[in-house]
mmCIF file of C-alpha atoms in Angstrom:
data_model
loop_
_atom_site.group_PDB
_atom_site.id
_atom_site.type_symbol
_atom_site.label_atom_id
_atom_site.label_comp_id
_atom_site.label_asym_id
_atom_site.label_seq_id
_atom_site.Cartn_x
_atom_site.Cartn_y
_atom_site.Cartn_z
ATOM 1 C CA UNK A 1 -41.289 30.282 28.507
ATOM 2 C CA UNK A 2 -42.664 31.792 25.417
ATOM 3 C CA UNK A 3 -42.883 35.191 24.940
ATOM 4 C CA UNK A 4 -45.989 37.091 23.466
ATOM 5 C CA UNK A 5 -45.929 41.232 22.194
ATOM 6 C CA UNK A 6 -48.703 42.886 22.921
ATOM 7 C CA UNK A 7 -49.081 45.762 20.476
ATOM 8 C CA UNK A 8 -52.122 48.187 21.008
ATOM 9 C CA UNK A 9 -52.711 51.510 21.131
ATOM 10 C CA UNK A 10 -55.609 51.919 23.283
ATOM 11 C CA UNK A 11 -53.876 51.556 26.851
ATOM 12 C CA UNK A 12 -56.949 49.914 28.625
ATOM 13 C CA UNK A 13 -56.808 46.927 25.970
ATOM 14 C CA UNK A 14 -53.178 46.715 25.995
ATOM 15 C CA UNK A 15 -53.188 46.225 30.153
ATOM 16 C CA UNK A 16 -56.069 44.175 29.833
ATOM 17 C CA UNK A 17 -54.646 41.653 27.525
ATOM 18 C CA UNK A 18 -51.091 41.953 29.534
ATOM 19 C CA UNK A 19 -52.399 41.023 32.677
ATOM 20 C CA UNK A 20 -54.380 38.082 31.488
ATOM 21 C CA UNK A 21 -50.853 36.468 29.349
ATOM 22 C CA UNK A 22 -49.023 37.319 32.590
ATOM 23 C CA UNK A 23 -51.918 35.024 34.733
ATOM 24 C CA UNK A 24 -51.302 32.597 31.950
ATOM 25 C CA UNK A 25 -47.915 32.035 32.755
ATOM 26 C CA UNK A 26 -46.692 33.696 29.450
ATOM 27 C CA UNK A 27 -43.514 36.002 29.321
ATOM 28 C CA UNK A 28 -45.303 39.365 27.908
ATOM 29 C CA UNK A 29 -43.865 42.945 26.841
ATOM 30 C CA UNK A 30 -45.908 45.306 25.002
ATOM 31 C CA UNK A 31 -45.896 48.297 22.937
ATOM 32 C CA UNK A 32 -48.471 51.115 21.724
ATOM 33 C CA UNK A 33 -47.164 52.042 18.135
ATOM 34 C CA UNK A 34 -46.135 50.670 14.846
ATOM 35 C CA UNK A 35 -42.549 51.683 15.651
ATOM 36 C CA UNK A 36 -42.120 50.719 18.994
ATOM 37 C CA UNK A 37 -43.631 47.140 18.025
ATOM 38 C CA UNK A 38 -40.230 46.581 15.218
ATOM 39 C CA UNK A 39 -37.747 47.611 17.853
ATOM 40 C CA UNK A 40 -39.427 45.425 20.121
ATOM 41 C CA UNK A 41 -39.719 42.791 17.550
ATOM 42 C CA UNK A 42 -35.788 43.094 16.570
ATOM 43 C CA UNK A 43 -34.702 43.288 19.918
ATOM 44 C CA UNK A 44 -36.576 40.947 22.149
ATOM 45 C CA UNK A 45 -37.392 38.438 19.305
ATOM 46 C CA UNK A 46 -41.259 37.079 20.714
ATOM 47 C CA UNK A 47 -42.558 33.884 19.423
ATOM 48 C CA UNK A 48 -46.194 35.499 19.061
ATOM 49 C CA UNK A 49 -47.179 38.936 18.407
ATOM 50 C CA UNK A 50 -50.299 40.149 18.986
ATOM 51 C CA UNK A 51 -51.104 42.869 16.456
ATOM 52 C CA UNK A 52 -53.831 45.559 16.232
ATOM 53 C CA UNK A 53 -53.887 46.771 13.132
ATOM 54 C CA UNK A 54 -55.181 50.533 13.426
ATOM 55 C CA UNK A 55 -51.940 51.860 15.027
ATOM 56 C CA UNK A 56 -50.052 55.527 15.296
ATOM 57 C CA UNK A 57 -46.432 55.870 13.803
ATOM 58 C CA UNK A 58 -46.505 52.691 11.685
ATOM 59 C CA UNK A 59 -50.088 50.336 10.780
ATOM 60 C CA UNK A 60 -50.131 46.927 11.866
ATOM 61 C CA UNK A 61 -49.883 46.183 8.444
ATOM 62 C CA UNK A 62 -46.014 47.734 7.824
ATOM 63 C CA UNK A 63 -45.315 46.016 11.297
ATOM 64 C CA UNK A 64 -46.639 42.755 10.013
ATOM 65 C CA UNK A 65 -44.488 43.357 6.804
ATOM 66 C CA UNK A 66 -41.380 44.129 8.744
ATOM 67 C CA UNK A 67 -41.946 40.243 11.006
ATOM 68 C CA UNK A 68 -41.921 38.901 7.766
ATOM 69 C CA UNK A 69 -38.612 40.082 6.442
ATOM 70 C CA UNK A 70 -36.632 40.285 9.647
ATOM 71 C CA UNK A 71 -38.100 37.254 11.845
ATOM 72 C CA UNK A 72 -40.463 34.954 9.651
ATOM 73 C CA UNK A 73 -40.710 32.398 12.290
ATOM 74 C CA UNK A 74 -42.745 34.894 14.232
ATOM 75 C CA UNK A 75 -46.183 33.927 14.736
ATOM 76 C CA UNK A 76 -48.072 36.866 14.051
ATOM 77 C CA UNK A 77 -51.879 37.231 15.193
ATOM 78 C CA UNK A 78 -54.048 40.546 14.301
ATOM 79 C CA UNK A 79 -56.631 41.938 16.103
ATOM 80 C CA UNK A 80 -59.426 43.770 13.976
ATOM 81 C CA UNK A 81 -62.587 44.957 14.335
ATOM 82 C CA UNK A 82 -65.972 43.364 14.355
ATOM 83 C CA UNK A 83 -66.354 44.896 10.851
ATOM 84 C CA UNK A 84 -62.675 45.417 8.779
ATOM 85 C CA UNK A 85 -63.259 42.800 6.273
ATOM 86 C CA UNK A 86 -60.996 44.572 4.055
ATOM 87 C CA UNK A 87 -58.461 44.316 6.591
ATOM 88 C CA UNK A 88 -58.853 40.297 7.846
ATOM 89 C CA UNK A 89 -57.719 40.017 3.748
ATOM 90 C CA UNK A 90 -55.246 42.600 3.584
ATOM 91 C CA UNK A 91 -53.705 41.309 6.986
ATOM 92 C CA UNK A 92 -53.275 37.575 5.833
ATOM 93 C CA UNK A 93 -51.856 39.081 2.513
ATOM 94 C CA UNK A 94 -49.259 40.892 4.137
ATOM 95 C CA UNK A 95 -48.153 37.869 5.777
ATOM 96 C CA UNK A 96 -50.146 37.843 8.767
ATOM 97 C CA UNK A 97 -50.714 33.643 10.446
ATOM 98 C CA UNK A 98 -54.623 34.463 11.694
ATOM 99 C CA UNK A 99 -56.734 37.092 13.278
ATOM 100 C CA UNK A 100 -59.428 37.919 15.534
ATOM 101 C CA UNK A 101 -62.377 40.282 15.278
ATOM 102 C CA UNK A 102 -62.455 42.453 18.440
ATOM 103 C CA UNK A 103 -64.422 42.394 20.703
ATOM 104 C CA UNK A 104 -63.245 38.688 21.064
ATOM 105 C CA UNK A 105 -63.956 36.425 24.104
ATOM 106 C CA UNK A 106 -60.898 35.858 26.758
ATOM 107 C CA UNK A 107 -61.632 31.611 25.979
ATOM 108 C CA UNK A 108 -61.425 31.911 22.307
ATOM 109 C CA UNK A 109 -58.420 33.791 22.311
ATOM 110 C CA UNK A 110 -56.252 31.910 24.607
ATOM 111 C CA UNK A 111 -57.585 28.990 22.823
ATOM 112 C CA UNK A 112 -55.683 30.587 19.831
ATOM 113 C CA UNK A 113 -52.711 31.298 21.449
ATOM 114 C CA UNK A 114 -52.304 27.899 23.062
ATOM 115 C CA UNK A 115 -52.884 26.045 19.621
ATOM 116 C CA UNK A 116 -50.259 28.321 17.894
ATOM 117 C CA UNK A 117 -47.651 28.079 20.305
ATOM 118 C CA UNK A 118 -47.610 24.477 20.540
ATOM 119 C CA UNK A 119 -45.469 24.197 17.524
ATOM 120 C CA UNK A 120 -43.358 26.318 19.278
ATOM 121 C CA UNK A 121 -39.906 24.569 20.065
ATOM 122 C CA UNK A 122 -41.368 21.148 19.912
ATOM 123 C CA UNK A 123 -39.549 19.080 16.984
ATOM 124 C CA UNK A 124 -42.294 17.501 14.627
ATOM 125 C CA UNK A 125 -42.939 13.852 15.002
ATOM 126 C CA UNK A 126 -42.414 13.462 11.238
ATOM 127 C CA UNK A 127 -39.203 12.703 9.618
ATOM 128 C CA UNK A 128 -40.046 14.187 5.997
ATOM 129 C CA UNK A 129 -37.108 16.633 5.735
ATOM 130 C CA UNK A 130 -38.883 19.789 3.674
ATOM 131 C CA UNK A 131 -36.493 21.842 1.492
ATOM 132 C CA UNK A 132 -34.328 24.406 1.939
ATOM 133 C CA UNK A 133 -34.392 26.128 -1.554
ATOM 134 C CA UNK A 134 -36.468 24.430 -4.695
ATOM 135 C CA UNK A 135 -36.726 24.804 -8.689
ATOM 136 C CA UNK A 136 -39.146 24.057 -10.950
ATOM 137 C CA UNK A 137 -40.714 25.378 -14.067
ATOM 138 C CA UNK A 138 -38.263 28.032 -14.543
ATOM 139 C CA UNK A 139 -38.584 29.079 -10.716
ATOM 140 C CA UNK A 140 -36.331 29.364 -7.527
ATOM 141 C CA UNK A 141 -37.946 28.995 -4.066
ATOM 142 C CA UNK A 142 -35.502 30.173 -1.120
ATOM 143 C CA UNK A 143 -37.700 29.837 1.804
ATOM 144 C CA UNK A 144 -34.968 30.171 4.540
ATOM 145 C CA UNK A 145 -34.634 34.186 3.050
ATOM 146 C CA UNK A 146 -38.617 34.048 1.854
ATOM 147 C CA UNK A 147 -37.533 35.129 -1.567
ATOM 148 C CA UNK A 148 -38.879 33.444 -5.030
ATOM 149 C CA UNK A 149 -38.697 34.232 -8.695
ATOM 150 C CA UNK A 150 -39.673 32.868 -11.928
ATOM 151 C CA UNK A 151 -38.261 33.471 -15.126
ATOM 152 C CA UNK A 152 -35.921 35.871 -13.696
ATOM 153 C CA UNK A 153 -38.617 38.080 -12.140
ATOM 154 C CA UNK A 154 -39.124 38.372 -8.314
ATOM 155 C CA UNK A 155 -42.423 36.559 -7.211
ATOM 156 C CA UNK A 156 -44.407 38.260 -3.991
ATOM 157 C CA UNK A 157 -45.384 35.943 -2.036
ATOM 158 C CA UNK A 158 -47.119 35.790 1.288
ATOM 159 C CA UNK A 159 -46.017 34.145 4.208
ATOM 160 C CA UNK A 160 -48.611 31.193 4.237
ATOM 161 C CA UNK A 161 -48.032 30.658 0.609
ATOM 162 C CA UNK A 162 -44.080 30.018 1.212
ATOM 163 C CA UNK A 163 -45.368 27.570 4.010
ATOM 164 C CA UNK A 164 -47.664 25.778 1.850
ATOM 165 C CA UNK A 165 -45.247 25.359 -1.135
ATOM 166 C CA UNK A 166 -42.637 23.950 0.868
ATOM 167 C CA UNK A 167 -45.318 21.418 2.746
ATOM 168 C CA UNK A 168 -45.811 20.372 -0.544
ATOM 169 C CA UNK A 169 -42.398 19.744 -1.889
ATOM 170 C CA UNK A 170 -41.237 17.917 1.143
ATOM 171 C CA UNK A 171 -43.614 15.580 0.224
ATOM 172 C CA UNK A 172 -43.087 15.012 -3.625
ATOM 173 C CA UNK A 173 -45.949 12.887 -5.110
ATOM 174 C CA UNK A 174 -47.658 12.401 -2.118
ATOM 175 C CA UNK A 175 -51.181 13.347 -1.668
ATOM 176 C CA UNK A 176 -51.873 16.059 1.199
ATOM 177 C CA UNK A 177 -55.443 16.247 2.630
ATOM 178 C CA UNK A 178 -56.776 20.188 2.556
ATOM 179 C CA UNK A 179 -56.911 19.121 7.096
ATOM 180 C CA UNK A 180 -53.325 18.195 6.990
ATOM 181 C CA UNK A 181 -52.417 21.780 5.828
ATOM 182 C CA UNK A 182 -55.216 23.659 8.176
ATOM 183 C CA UNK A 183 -53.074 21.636 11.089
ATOM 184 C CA UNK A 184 -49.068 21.560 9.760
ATOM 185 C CA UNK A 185 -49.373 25.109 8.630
ATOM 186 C CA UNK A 186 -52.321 27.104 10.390
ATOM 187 C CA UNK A 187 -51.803 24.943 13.547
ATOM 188 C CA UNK A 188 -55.883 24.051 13.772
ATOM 189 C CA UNK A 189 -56.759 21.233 15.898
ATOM 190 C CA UNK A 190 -59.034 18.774 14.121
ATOM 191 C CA UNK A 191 -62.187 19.903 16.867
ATOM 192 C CA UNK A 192 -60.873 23.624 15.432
ATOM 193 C CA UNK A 193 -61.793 23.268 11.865
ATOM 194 C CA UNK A 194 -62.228 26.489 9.803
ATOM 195 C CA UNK A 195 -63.593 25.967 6.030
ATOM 196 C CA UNK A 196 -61.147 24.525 3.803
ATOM 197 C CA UNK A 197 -61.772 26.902 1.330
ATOM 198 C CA UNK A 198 -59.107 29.192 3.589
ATOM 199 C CA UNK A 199 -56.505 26.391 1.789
ATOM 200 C CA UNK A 200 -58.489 26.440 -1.558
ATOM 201 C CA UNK A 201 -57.831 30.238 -1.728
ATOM 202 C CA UNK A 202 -53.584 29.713 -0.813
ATOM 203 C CA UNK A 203 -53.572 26.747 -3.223
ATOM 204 C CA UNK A 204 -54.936 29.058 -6.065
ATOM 205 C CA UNK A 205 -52.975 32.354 -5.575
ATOM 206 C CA UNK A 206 -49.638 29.787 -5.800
ATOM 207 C CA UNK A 207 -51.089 28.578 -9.264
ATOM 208 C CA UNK A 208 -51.381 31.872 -10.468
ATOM 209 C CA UNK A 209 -47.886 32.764 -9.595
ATOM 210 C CA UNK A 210 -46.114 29.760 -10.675
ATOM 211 C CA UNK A 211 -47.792 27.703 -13.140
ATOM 212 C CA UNK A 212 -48.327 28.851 -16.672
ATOM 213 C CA UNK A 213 -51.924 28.504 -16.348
ATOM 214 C CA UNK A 214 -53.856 28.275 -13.300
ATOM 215 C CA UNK A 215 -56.706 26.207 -14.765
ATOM 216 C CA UNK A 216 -54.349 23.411 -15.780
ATOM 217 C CA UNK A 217 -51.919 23.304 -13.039
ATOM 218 C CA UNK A 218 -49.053 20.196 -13.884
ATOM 219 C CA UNK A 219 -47.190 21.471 -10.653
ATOM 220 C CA UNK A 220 -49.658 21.695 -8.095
ATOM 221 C CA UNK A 221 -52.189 19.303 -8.533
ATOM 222 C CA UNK A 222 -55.381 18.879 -6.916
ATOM 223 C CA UNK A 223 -56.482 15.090 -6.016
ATOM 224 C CA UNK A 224 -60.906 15.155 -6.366
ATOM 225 C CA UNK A 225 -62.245 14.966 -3.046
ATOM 226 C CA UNK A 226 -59.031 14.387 -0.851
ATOM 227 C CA UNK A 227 -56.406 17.923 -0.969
ATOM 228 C CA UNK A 228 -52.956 18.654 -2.814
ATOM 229 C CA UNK A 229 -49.679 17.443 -4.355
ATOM 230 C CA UNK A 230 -46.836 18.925 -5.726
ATOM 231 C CA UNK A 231 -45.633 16.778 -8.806
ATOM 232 C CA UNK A 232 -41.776 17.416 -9.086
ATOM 233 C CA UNK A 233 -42.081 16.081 -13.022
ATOM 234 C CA UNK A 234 -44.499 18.906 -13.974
ATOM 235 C CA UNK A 235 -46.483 16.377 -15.689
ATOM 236 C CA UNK A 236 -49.958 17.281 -17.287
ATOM 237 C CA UNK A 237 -53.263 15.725 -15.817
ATOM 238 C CA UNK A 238 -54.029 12.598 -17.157
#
């Protein structure tokens, strides 16, 4: 059974959203401040966390910060208000998977949660086997500890972008449509589509950290028309 954290201040929300996972079938706990949420996180280990982000003791965003370093498997879903634009960025930046603009219908979410937490546990269907640790260009990827440098010098990167990179260098060469990362890495279904520009934005922040300039990338290329590849070579455009 997989097991979803609530985290919410406002106590009506919190029991609302409780008692609707629990009709679901879902194995629930929940918790009503930043610092509650990381015990809760450490000690019951959930596979989704549902995470407001306007919370007392810790934000959602130091909770979301604290998933990342001590479970990054974590699927971590924020909840934000109809108008916290500032905070839909600054959530997905701080390693945060999606989020939701409250007030949100009961469909829409579940939908969510259902398409998330089918990767859950269920071994993928393909056999590419996607790297442990990688170099290139003067940089070291370690994406079992989330940590990455170039040139010496640590390189912040989000969770998403760690997913991405590692998509990319499982499959060396290989060309990888902008949909096959909105499904592999945001778990969209292909009647779920956001814009691709959401992999547009990822694919540019990982230039600007790792190649030596952005506007010519010879690591991560981008195929006209079609998505992504990483070329292992480095090798300018032709």
């Amino acid at each position: 059974m997989h097991r979803i954290l609530v985290v919410e201040d406002e106590e009506a929300i919190r029991a609302g959203l409780m008692d609707l996972l629990d009709i679901e079938g879902y194995d629930t706990a929940s918790a009503s401040d930043g610092q509650e949420a990381m015990d809760k996180v450490k000690q019951w280990k959930p596979h989704l966390v549902l995470l407001d982000v306007m919370l007392p003791k810790a934000s959602g965003f130091e909770v979301c910060r604290y998933i990342r370093k001590q479970q990054p498997d974590v699927f971590v879903l924020m909840l934000t208000a109809k108008n916290e634009e500032l905070s839909k960025i600054a959530g997905l930046e701080m390693g945060a998977d999606d989020y939701i603009t409250k007030p949100f219908s009961v469909s829409e979410l579940l939908a969510r949660i259902k398409t998330h937490l089918r990767r859950v546990g269920t071994p993928s269907s393909s056999t590419v086997a996607e790297p442990d640790t990688l170099e290139f260009g003067g940089a070291r990827v370690d994406f079992r500890r989330y940590e990455a440098s170039r040139g010496g010098h640590h390189l912040d990167l989000s969770a998403k972008e760690f997913q991405i990179l590692r998509y990319l260098a499982g499959r060396p060469g290989e060309v990888v449509t902008r949909e096959d990362l909105l499904q592999a890495i945001w778990g969209y279904s292909p009647d779920n589509m956001p814009t691709t520009r959401t992999v547009d934005n990822q694919i540019l922040k990982l230039r600007q950290k790792f190649e030596k300039d952005a506007a010519n990338p010879v690591w991560i290329k981008s195929v006209r028309g079609v998505g992504y590849k990483f070329d292992p070579e480095g090798s300018p455009e032709d």
